Amino acid sequence: MKKRPFKERYPTLRSFLRGDGPCHYIGDRYIEGTNIYDRREWRGVADTAYDFGWWLATWAKMGAFAAKNPVRILRAFWRYRWLSAYLAAPHMVDKW
């Protein structure tokens, strides 16, 4: 994949804010010879703010869960070692 300059991908500020790239095909984001994306998809400010809101809601729910009974959570961390990884990785939760 040939990298295109930013101004070529988004010629105007409006096209950047809306996420209107020249081509939204998923194959355009692959690096040649690999199966790796060169960047994440940009879908505009509104969609990014929406996703951020849900990410923040996930953190709020997890914080409320931990604050409800902190002693119980600390004991659970000691007994179930995977719990710390579960709470430290909210990207596992927000995919539901």
PDB file of C-alpha atoms in Angstrom:
ATOM      1  CA  MET A   1       0.000   0.000   0.000  1.00  0.00           C
ATOM      2  CA  LYS A   2       1.307   3.384  -0.933  1.00  0.00           C
ATOM      3  CA  LYS A   3       0.949   5.888   1.873  1.00  0.00           C
ATOM      4  CA  ARG A   4      -0.953   8.978   0.865  1.00  0.00           C
ATOM      5  CA  PRO A   5      -0.299  12.363   2.470  1.00  0.00           C
ATOM      6  CA  PHE A   6      -2.876  13.649   4.925  1.00  0.00           C
ATOM      7  CA  LYS A   7      -3.936  16.516   2.645  1.00  0.00           C
ATOM      8  CA  GLU A   8      -4.548  14.056  -0.165  1.00  0.00           C
ATOM      9  CA  ARG A   9      -6.707  11.807   2.029  1.00  0.00           C
ATOM     10  CA  TYR A  10      -8.694  14.713   3.501  1.00  0.00           C
ATOM     11  CA  PRO A  11      -8.573  17.735   1.179  1.00  0.00           C
ATOM     12  CA  THR A  12     -10.847  19.914   3.344  1.00  0.00           C
ATOM     13  CA  LEU A  13     -11.488  20.298   7.058  1.00  0.00           C
ATOM     14  CA  ARG A  14     -15.100  19.243   6.506  1.00  0.00           C
ATOM     15  CA  SER A  15     -14.062  15.953   4.903  1.00  0.00           C
ATOM     16  CA  PHE A  16     -11.758  15.246   7.866  1.00  0.00           C
ATOM     17  CA  LEU A  17     -14.418  16.044  10.485  1.00  0.00           C
ATOM     18  CA  ARG A  18     -16.981  13.844   8.733  1.00  0.00           C
ATOM     19  CA  GLY A  19     -14.478  11.063   8.050  1.00  0.00           C
ATOM     20  CA  ASP A  20     -14.970  11.234   4.292  1.00  0.00           C
ATOM     21  CA  GLY A  21     -11.798   9.727   2.943  1.00  0.00           C
ATOM     22  CA  PRO A  22     -11.223   9.118  -0.756  1.00  0.00           C
ATOM     23  CA  CYS A  23     -11.916   5.410  -0.268  1.00  0.00           C
ATOM     24  CA  HIS A  24     -13.319   3.537   2.701  1.00  0.00           C
ATOM     25  CA  TYR A  25     -12.433   0.051   1.518  1.00  0.00           C
ATOM     26  CA  ILE A  26     -10.835  -1.991   4.276  1.00  0.00           C
ATOM     27  CA  GLY A  27      -8.198  -3.311   1.868  1.00  0.00           C
ATOM     28  CA  ASP A  28      -6.748   0.174   1.454  1.00  0.00           C
ATOM     29  CA  ARG A  29      -5.480   0.134   5.024  1.00  0.00           C
ATOM     30  CA  TYR A  30      -3.346  -3.013   4.756  1.00  0.00           C
ATOM     31  CA  ILE A  31       0.439  -2.820   4.579  1.00  0.00           C
ATOM     32  CA  GLU A  32       1.658  -4.638   1.466  1.00  0.00           C
ATOM     33  CA  GLY A  33       2.908  -8.177   2.071  1.00  0.00           C
ATOM     34  CA  THR A  34       1.451  -8.344   5.582  1.00  0.00           C
ATOM     35  CA  ASN A  35      -1.924  -8.797   7.171  1.00  0.00           C
ATOM     36  CA  ILE A  36      -1.547  -5.682   9.328  1.00  0.00           C
ATOM     37  CA  TYR A  37      -3.418  -2.389   9.205  1.00  0.00           C
ATOM     38  CA  ASP A  38      -1.270   0.717   8.921  1.00  0.00           C
ATOM     39  CA  ARG A  39      -3.748   2.810  10.944  1.00  0.00           C
ATOM     40  CA  ARG A  40      -7.182   2.680  12.485  1.00  0.00           C
ATOM     41  CA  GLU A  41     -10.246   3.700  10.577  1.00  0.00           C
ATOM     42  CA  TRP A  42     -11.202   7.361  11.015  1.00  0.00           C
ATOM     43  CA  ARG A  43     -14.957   7.808  10.915  1.00  0.00           C
ATOM     44  CA  GLY A  44     -15.224  11.454  11.892  1.00  0.00           C
ATOM     45  CA  VAL A  45     -15.586  13.449  15.087  1.00  0.00           C
ATOM     46  CA  ALA A  46     -19.217  12.491  15.798  1.00  0.00           C
ATOM     47  CA  ASP A  47     -18.591   8.732  15.617  1.00  0.00           C
ATOM     48  CA  THR A  48     -15.387   9.021  17.633  1.00  0.00           C
ATOM     49  CA  ALA A  49     -17.195  11.013  20.338  1.00  0.00           C
ATOM     50  CA  TYR A  50     -19.974   8.394  20.410  1.00  0.00           C
ATOM     51  CA  ASP A  51     -17.448   5.556  20.837  1.00  0.00           C
ATOM     52  CA  PHE A  52     -15.597   7.541  23.505  1.00  0.00           C
ATOM     53  CA  GLY A  53     -18.856   8.023  25.409  1.00  0.00           C
ATOM     54  CA  TRP A  54     -19.475   4.276  25.519  1.00  0.00           C
ATOM     55  CA  TRP A  55     -15.835   3.651  26.496  1.00  0.00           C
ATOM     56  CA  LEU A  56     -16.252   6.148  29.348  1.00  0.00           C
ATOM     57  CA  ALA A  57     -19.519   4.490  30.418  1.00  0.00           C
ATOM     58  CA  THR A  58     -17.711   1.143  30.574  1.00  0.00           C
ATOM     59  CA  TRP A  59     -15.041   2.621  32.849  1.00  0.00           C
ATOM     60  CA  ALA A  60     -17.740   4.216  35.030  1.00  0.00           C
ATOM     61  CA  LYS A  61     -19.528   0.872  35.440  1.00  0.00           C
ATOM     62  CA  MET A  62     -16.282  -0.881  36.293  1.00  0.00           C
ATOM     63  CA  GLY A  63     -15.360   1.856  38.781  1.00  0.00           C
ATOM     64  CA  ALA A  64     -18.776   1.634  40.419  1.00  0.00           C
ATOM     65  CA  PHE A  65     -18.401  -2.142  40.611  1.00  0.00           C
ATOM     66  CA  ALA A  66     -15.020  -1.818  42.347  1.00  0.00           C
ATOM     67  CA  ALA A  67     -16.171   1.008  44.656  1.00  0.00           C
ATOM     68  CA  LYS A  68     -19.268  -0.855  45.801  1.00  0.00           C
ATOM     69  CA  ASN A  69     -17.258  -3.145  48.065  1.00  0.00           C
ATOM     70  CA  PRO A  70     -13.497  -2.422  47.851  1.00  0.00           C
ATOM     71  CA  VAL A  71     -12.492  -4.981  50.494  1.00  0.00           C
ATOM     72  CA  ARG A  72     -14.272  -7.721  48.614  1.00  0.00           C
ATOM     73  CA  ILE A  73     -12.565  -6.633  45.373  1.00  0.00           C
ATOM     74  CA  LEU A  74      -9.111  -6.680  47.006  1.00  0.00           C
ATOM     75  CA  ARG A  75      -9.756 -10.167  48.366  1.00  0.00           C
ATOM     76  CA  ALA A  76     -10.923 -11.250  44.926  1.00  0.00           C
ATOM     77  CA  PHE A  77      -7.712  -9.855  43.390  1.00  0.00           C
ATOM     78  CA  TRP A  78      -5.724 -12.038  45.738  1.00  0.00           C
ATOM     79  CA  ARG A  79      -7.795 -15.168  45.132  1.00  0.00           C
ATOM     80  CA  TYR A  80      -8.531 -14.796  41.404  1.00  0.00           C
ATOM     81  CA  ARG A  81      -5.387 -13.522  39.695  1.00  0.00           C
ATOM     82  CA  TRP A  82      -7.195 -13.018  36.377  1.00  0.00           C
ATOM     83  CA  LEU A  83      -9.516 -10.379  37.885  1.00  0.00           C
ATOM     84  CA  SER A  84      -6.860  -7.669  37.752  1.00  0.00           C
ATOM     85  CA  ALA A  85      -6.319  -8.342  34.048  1.00  0.00           C
ATOM     86  CA  TYR A  86     -10.088  -8.295  33.505  1.00  0.00           C
ATOM     87  CA  LEU A  87     -10.509  -4.897  35.160  1.00  0.00           C
ATOM     88  CA  ALA A  88      -7.381  -3.477  33.534  1.00  0.00           C
ATOM     89  CA  ALA A  89      -8.548  -4.362  30.037  1.00  0.00           C
ATOM     90  CA  PRO A  90     -11.933  -2.712  29.406  1.00  0.00           C
ATOM     91  CA  HIS A  91     -11.545  -3.295  25.681  1.00  0.00           C
ATOM     92  CA  MET A  92     -12.659  -6.849  26.443  1.00  0.00           C
ATOM     93  CA  VAL A  93     -15.873  -5.531  27.986  1.00  0.00           C
ATOM     94  CA  ASP A  94     -16.844  -2.851  25.470  1.00  0.00           C
ATOM     95  CA  LYS A  95     -16.996  -5.375  22.622  1.00  0.00           C
ATOM     96  CA  TRP A  96     -20.245  -6.855  24.024  1.00  0.00           C
TER      97      TRP A  96
END
